[in-house]
CSV table of C-alpha atoms in Angstrom, one decimal:
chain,number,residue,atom,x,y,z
A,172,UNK,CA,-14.9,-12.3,305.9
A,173,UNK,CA,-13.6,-15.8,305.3
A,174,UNK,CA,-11.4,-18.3,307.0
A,175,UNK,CA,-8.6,-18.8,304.9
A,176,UNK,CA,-6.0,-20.7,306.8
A,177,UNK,CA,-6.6,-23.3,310.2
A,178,UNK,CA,-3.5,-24.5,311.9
A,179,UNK,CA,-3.5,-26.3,314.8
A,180,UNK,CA,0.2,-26.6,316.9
A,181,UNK,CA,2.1,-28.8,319.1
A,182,UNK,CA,4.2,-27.0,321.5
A,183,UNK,CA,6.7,-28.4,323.8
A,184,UNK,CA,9.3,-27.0,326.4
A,185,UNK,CA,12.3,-28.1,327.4
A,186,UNK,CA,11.5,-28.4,331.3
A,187,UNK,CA,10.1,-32.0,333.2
A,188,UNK,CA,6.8,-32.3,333.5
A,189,UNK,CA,5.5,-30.7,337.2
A,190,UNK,CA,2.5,-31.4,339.3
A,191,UNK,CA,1.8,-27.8,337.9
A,192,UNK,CA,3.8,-27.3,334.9
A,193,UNK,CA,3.0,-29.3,331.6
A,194,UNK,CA,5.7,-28.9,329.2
A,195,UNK,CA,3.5,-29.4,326.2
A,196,UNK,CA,0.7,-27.6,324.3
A,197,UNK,CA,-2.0,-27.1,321.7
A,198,UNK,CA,-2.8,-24.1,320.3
A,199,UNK,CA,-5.6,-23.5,317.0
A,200,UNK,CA,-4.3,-20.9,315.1
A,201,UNK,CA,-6.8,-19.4,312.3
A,202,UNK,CA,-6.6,-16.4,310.2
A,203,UNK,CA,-9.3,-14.6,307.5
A,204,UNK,CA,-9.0,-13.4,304.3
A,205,UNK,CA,-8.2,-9.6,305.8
A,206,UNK,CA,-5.8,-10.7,307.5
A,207,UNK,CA,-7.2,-11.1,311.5
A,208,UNK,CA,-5.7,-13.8,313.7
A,209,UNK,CA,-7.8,-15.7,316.2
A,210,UNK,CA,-5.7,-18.3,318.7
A,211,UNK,CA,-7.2,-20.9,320.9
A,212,UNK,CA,-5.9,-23.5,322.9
A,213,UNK,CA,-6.9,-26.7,324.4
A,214,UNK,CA,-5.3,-28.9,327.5
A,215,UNK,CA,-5.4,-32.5,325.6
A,216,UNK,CA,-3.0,-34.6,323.6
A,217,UNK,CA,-1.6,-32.5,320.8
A,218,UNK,CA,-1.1,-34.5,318.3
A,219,UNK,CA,-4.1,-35.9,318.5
A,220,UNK,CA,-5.8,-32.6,318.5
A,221,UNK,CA,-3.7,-32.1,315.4
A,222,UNK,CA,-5.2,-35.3,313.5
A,223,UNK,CA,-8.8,-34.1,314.1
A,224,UNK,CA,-8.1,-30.6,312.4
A,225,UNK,CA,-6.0,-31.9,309.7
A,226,UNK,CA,-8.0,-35.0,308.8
A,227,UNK,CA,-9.5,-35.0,305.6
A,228,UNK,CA,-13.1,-34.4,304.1
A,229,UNK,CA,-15.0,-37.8,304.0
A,230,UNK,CA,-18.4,-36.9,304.2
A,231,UNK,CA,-20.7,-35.0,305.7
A,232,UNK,CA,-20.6,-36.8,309.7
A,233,UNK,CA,-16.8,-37.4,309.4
A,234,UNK,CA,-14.7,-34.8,308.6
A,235,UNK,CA,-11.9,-32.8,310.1
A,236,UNK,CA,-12.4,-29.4,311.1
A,237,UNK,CA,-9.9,-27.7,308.5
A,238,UNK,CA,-12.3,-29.2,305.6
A,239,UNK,CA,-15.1,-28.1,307.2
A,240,UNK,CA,-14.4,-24.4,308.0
A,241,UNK,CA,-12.2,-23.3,305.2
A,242,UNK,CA,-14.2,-20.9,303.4
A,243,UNK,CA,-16.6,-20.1,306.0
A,244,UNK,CA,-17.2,-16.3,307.7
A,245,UNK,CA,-15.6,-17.2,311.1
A,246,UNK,CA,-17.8,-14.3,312.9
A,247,UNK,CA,-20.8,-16.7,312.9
A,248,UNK,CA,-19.9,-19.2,316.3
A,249,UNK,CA,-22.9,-20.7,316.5
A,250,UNK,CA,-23.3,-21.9,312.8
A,251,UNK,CA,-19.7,-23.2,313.3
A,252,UNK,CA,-20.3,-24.9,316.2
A,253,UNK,CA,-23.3,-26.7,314.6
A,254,UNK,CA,-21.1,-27.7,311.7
A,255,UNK,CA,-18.3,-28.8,313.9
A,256,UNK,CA,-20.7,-31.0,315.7
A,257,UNK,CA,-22.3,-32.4,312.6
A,258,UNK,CA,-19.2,-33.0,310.9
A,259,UNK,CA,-17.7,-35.5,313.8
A,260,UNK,CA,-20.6,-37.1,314.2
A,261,UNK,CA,-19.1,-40.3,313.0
A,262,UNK,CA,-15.8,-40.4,315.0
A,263,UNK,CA,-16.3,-38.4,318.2
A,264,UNK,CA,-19.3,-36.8,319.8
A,265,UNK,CA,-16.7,-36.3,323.0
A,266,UNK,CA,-13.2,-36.1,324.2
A,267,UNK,CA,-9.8,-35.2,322.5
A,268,UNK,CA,-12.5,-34.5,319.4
A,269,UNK,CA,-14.4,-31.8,321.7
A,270,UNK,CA,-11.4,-30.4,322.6
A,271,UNK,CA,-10.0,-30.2,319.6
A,272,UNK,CA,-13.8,-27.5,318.7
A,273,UNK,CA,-13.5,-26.4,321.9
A,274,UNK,CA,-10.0,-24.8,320.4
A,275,UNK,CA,-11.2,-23.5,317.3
A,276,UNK,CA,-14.2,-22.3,319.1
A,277,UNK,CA,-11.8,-20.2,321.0
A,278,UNK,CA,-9.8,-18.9,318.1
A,279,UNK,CA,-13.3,-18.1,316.3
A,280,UNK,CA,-14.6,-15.8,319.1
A,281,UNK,CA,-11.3,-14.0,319.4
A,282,UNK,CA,-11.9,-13.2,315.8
A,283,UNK,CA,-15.4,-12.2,315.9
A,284,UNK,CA,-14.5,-10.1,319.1
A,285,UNK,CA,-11.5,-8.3,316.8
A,286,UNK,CA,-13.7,-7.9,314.3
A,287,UNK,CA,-16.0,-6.1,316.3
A,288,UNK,CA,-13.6,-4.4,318.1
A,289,UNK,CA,-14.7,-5.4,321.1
A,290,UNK,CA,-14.1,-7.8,324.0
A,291,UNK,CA,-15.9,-11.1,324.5
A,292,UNK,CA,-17.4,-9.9,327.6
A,293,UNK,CA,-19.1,-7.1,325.0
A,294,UNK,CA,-20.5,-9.9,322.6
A,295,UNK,CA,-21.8,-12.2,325.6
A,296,UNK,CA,-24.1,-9.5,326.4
A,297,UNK,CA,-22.2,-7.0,329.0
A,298,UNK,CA,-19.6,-7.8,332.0
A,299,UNK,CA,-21.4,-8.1,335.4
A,300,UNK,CA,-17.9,-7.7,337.3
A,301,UNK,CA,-14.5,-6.5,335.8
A,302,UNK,CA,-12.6,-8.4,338.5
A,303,UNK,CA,-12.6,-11.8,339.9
A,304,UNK,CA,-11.6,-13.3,343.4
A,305,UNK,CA,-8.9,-15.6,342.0
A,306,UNK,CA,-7.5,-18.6,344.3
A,307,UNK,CA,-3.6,-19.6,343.9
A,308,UNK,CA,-3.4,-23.2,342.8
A,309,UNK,CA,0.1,-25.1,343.7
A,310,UNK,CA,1.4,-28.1,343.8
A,311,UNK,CA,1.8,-30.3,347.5
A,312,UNK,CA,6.0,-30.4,348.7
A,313,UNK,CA,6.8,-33.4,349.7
A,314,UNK,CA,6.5,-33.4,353.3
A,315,UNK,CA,3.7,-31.5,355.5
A,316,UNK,CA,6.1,-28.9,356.5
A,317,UNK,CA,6.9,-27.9,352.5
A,318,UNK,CA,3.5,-27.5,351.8
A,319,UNK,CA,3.0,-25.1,354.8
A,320,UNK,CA,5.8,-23.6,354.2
A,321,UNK,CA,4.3,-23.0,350.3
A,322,UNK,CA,0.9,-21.8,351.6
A,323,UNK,CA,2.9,-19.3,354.0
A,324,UNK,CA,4.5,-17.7,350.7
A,325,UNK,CA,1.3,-17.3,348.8
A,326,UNK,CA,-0.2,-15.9,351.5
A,327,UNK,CA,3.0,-13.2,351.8
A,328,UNK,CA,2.6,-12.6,348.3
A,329,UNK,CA,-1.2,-11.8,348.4
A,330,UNK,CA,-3.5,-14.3,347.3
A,331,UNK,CA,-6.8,-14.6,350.1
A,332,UNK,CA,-7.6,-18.2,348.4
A,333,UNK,CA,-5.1,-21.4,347.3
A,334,UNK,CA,-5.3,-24.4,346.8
A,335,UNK,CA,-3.4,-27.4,346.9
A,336,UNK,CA,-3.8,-31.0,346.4
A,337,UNK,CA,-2.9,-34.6,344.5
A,338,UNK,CA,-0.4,-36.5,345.3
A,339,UNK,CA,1.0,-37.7,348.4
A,340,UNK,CA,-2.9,-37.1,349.0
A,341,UNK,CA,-4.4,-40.3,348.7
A,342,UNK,CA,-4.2,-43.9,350.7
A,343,UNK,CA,-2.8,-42.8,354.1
A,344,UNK,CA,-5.8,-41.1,356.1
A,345,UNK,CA,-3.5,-39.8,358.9
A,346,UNK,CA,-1.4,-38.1,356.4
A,347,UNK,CA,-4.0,-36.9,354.8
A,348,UNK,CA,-5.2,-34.7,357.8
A,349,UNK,CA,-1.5,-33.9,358.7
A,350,UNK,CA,-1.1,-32.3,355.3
A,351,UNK,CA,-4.3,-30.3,355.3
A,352,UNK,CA,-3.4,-29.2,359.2
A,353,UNK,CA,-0.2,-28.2,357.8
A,354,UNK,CA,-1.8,-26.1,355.4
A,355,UNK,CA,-4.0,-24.6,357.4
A,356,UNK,CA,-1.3,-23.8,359.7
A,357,UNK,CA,1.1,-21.8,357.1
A,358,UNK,CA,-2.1,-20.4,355.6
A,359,UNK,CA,-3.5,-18.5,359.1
A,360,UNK,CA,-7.3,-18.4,360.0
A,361,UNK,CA,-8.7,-16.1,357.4
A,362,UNK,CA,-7.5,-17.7,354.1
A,363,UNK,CA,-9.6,-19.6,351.7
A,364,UNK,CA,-8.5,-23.1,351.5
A,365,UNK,CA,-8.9,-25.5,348.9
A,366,UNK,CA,-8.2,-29.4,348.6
A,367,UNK,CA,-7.7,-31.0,345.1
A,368,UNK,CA,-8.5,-34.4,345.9
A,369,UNK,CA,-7.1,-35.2,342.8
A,370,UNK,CA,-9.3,-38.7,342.0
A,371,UNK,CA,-8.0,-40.3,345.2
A,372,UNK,CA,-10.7,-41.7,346.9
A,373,UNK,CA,-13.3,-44.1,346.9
A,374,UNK,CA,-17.2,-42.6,348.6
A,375,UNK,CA,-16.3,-44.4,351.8
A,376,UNK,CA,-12.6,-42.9,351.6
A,377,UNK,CA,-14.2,-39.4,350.7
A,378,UNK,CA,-16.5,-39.0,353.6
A,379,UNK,CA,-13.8,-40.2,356.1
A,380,UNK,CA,-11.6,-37.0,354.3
A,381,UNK,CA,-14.4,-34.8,354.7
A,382,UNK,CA,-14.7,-35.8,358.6
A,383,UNK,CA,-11.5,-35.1,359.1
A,384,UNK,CA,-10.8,-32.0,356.9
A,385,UNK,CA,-13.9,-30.5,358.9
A,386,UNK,CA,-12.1,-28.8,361.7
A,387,UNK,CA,-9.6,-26.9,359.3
A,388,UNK,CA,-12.2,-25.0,357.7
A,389,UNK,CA,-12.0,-26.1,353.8
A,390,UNK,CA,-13.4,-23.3,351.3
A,391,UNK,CA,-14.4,-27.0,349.3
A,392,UNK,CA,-12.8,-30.1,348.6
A,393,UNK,CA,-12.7,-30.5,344.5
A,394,UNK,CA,-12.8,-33.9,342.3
A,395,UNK,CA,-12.4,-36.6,345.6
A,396,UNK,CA,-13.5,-39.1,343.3
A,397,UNK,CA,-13.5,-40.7,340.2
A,398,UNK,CA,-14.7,-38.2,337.4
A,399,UNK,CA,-17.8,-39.8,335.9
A,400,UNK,CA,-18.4,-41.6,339.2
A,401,UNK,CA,-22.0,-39.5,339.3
A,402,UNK,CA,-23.6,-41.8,341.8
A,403,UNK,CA,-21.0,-41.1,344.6
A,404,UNK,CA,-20.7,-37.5,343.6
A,405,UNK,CA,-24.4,-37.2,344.4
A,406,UNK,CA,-24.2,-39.5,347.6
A,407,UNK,CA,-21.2,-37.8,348.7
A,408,UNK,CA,-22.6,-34.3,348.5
A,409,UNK,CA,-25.7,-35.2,350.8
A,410,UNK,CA,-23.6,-36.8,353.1
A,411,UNK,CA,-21.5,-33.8,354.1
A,412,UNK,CA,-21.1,-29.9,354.7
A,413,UNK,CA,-18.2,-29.3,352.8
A,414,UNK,CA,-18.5,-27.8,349.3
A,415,UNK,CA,-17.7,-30.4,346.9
A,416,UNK,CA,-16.6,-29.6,343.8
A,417,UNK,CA,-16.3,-30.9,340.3
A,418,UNK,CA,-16.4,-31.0,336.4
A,419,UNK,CA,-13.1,-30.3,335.0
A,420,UNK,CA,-12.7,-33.2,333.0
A,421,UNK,CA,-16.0,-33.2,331.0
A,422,UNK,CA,-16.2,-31.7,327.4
A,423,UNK,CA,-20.3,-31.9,327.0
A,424,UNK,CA,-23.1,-30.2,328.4
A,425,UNK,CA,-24.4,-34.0,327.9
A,426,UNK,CA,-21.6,-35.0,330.3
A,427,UNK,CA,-21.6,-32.2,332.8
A,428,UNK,CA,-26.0,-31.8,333.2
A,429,UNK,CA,-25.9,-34.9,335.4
A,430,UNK,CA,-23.7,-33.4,338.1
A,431,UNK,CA,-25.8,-30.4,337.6
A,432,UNK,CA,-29.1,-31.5,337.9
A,433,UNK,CA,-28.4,-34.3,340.2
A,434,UNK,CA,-27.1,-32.0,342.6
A,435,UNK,CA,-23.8,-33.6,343.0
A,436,UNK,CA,-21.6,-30.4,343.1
A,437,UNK,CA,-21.9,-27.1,344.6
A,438,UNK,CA,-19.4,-25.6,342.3
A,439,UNK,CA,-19.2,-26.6,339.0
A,440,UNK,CA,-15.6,-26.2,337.3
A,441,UNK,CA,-15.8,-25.7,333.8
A,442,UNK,CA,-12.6,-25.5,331.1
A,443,UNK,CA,-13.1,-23.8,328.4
A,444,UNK,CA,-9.8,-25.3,326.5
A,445,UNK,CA,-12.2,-28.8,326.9
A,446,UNK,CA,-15.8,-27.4,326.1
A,447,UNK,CA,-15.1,-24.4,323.9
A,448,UNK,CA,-16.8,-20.7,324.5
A,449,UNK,CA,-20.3,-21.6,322.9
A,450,UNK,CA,-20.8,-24.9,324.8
A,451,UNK,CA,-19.6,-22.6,328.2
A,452,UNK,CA,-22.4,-20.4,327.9
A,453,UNK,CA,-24.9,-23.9,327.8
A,454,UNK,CA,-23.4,-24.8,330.6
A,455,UNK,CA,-23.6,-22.4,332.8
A,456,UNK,CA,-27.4,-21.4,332.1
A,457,UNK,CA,-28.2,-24.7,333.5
A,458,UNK,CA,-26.0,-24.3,336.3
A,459,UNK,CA,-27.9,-21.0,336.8
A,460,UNK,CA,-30.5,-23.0,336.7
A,461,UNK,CA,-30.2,-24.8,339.6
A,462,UNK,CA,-28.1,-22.2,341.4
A,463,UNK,CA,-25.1,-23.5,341.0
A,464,UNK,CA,-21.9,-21.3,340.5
A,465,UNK,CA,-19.5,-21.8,337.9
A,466,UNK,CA,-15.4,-21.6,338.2
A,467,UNK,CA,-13.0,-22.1,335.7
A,468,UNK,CA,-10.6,-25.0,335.3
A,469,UNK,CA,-7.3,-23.5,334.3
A,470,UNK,CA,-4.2,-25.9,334.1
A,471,UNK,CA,-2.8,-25.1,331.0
A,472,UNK,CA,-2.3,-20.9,329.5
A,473,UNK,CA,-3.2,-18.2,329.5
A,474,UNK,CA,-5.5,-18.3,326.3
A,475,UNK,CA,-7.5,-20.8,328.5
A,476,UNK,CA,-7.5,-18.2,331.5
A,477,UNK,CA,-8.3,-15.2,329.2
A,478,UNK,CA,-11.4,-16.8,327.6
A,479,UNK,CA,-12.3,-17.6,331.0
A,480,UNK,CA,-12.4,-14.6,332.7
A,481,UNK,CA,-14.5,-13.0,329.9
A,482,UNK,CA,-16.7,-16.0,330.8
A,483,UNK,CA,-17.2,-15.8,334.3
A,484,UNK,CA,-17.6,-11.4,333.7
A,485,UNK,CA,-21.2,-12.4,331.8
A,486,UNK,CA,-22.8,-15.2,333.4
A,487,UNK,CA,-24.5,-14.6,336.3
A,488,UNK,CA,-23.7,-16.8,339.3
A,489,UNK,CA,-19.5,-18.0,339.7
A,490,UNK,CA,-17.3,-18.7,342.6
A,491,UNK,CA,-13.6,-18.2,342.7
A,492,UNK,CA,-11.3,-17.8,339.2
A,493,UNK,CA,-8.0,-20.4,339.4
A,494,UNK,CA,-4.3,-19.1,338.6
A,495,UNK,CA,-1.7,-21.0,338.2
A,496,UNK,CA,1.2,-19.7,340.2
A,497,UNK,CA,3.7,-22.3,339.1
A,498,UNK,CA,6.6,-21.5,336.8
A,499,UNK,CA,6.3,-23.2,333.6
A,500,UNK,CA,8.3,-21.9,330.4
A,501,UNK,CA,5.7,-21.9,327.9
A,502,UNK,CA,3.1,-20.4,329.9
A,503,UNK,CA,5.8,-17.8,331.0
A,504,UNK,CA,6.3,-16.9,327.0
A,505,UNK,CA,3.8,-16.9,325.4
A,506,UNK,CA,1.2,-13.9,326.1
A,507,UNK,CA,3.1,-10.4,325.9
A,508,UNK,CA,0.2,-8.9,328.2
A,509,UNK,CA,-0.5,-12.0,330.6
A,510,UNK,CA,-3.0,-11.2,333.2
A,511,UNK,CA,-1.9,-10.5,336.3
A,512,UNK,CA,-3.8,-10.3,339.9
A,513,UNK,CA,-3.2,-7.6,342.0
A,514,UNK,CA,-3.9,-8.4,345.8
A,515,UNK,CA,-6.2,-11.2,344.9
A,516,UNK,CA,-8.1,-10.2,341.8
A,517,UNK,CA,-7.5,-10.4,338.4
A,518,UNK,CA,-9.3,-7.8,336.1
A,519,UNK,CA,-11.0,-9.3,333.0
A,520,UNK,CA,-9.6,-8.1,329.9
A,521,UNK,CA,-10.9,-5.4,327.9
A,522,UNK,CA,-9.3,-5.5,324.8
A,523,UNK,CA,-10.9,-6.6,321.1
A,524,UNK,CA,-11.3,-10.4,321.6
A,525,UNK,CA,-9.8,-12.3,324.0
A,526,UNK,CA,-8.1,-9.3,324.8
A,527,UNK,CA,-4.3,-10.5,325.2
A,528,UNK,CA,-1.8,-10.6,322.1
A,529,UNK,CA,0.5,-14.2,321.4
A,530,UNK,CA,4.1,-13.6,321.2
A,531,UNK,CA,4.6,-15.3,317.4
A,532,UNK,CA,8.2,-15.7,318.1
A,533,UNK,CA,7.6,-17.7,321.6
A,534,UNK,CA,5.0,-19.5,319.3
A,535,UNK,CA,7.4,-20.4,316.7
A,536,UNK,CA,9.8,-21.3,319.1
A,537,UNK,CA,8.0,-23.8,321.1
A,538,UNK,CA,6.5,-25.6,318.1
A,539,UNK,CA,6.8,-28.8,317.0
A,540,UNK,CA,6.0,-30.9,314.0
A,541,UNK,CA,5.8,-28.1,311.8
């Protein structure tokens, strides 16, 4: 079996873009010489993602990843991987250019699984759960009362865990604690509650949020500070009780073993549509490791969410899974079989691959620069 076309696609709706709702995407599209389909996606700039596949051959540290897997038997992920890595060497060891393999990397498993026949769960050596606890994530309204008035409706519809955060979190501590009593008031005493801190706060700032947050009972307060800030993360997370959480911006196991082994998280969020499948499984052994579960990081579709629950099924220690519960019309379109919670929990697909099937024509009708 042989890779005989790579593609990688800009998609854009035609809505504004929401606090939960980007209008825009990047999916890797590759198929083999028989004919079998693979699809990834990645939560990055997509026409920058699109450079790095189509870029030409230059030599052996500094190619793009169309030149460098044409040709090859897209079953073996690891050899891939290695190439991929070799290949950028040159122009990007990190960001959109991780993101870009963490794509492919995607689209080469779902191959390999379809191949197979089997799900991802089935190649990652066996599903340790079927279902996952999932939390409801959704945008702040404007005022205290909107968002309590939000958390009341996600409770109604089912969900035992939500989360909420970014902006107006951020310079105003008093309405800062008015929003999260807000929330804890729509959600009722026996909900998980989440904060998104969304980058707002300084260490100082984020132990004064903690303080205050205490008395509402917060499941954990995620990304309070400055992504690669490592030395607060670690301060922060001795200083208080609350679980802090963090990670969804990194690409690298090289970026994402300092919060690890510095202890300075207890919940480690990992996207796959940023690291890929094969870096994933790194990851989280080292989180293991040090016993620290991992969650996913789902913003963007449900490619993302799908390799992600077959991820979290085979590694052995993870916290809640994120859905988005936001409207947004690509997400909406473009998985026939979207997975869907039922009273909380989403089962992990178990069909060959990633297990859900791409609606081509909501494909071809969101692309762009074709």
């Amino acid at each position: 079996m042989k890779i005989r076309s790579l593609e990688a696609l800009c998609l854009a709706g035609t809505g504004q873009q929401g606090a939960y709702g980007a209008p825009y995407g990047s999916i890797v599209r590759i198929e083999t010489d028989d004919g079998l389909v693979g699809y990834g996606e990645t939560d990055s700039m997509p026409n920058v993602i699109q450079a790095i596949v189509d870029a030409p051959y230059l030599n052996q540290l500094m190619s793009g990843l169309r030149a460098l897997l044409i040709g090859q038997d897209p079953r073996e992920t690891a050899k891939l991987w290695s190439l991929m890595c070799r290949g950028t060497t040159n122009y990007g060891r990190d960001g959109p250019t991780r993101h870009a393999m963490a794509a492919v990397d995607i689209a080469l498993w779902d191959i390999k699984g379809k191949a197979a026949g089997k799900p991802l769960h089935a190649l990652l050596g066996g599903a340790q759960r079927k279902e996952l606890r999932v939390y409801a994530s959704h945008p702040l309204g404007d005022t205290p009362e909107q968002s309590r008035d939000h958390a009341r409706r996600l409770v109604e519809a089912g969900f035992g865990a939500i989360k909420f955060g970014w902006h107006p979190l951020g310079p105003d501590p008093a309405l800062d604690t008015e929003i999260v009593r807000a929330l804890r008031a729509g959600a009722g005493d026996d909900i998980d509650l989440l904060i998104d801190g969304g980058m707002a706060w300084d260490l100082p700032a984020a132990i004064d949020r903690c303080r205050r947050f205490a008395e509402y009972d917060i499941y954990w307060l995620e990304e309070p500070l400055p992504a690669y800030d490592l030395n607060s993360y670690a301060a922060l997370n001795q200083a208080v009780d609350i679980q802090i959480a963090a990670g969804e911006l990194a690409s690298t196991y090289v970026e994402l073993a300092p919060l690890i082994e510095g202890r300075a998280v207890d919940v480690l969020q990992v996207d796959l549509s940023r690291t890929g499948l094969t870096e994933a499984m790194r990851i989280a052994e080292l989180a293991n490791l040090n016993g620290i579960p991992c969650v996913n990081h789902t913003y963007s579709y449900d490619l993302n969410l799908a390799v992600s629950l077959h991820f979290m099924a085979t590694i052995d220690l993870v916290s809640l899974c994120e859905y988005q519960v936001t409207p947004n019309e690509i997400r909406d379109h473009l998985i026939v079989d979207r997975p869907r919670p039922v009273d909380g929990w989403l089962a992990v697909p178990d069909g060959p691959g990633l297990g859900v099937t791409v609606d081509e024509s909501a494909l071809e009708r969101f692309r762009v620069n074709r």
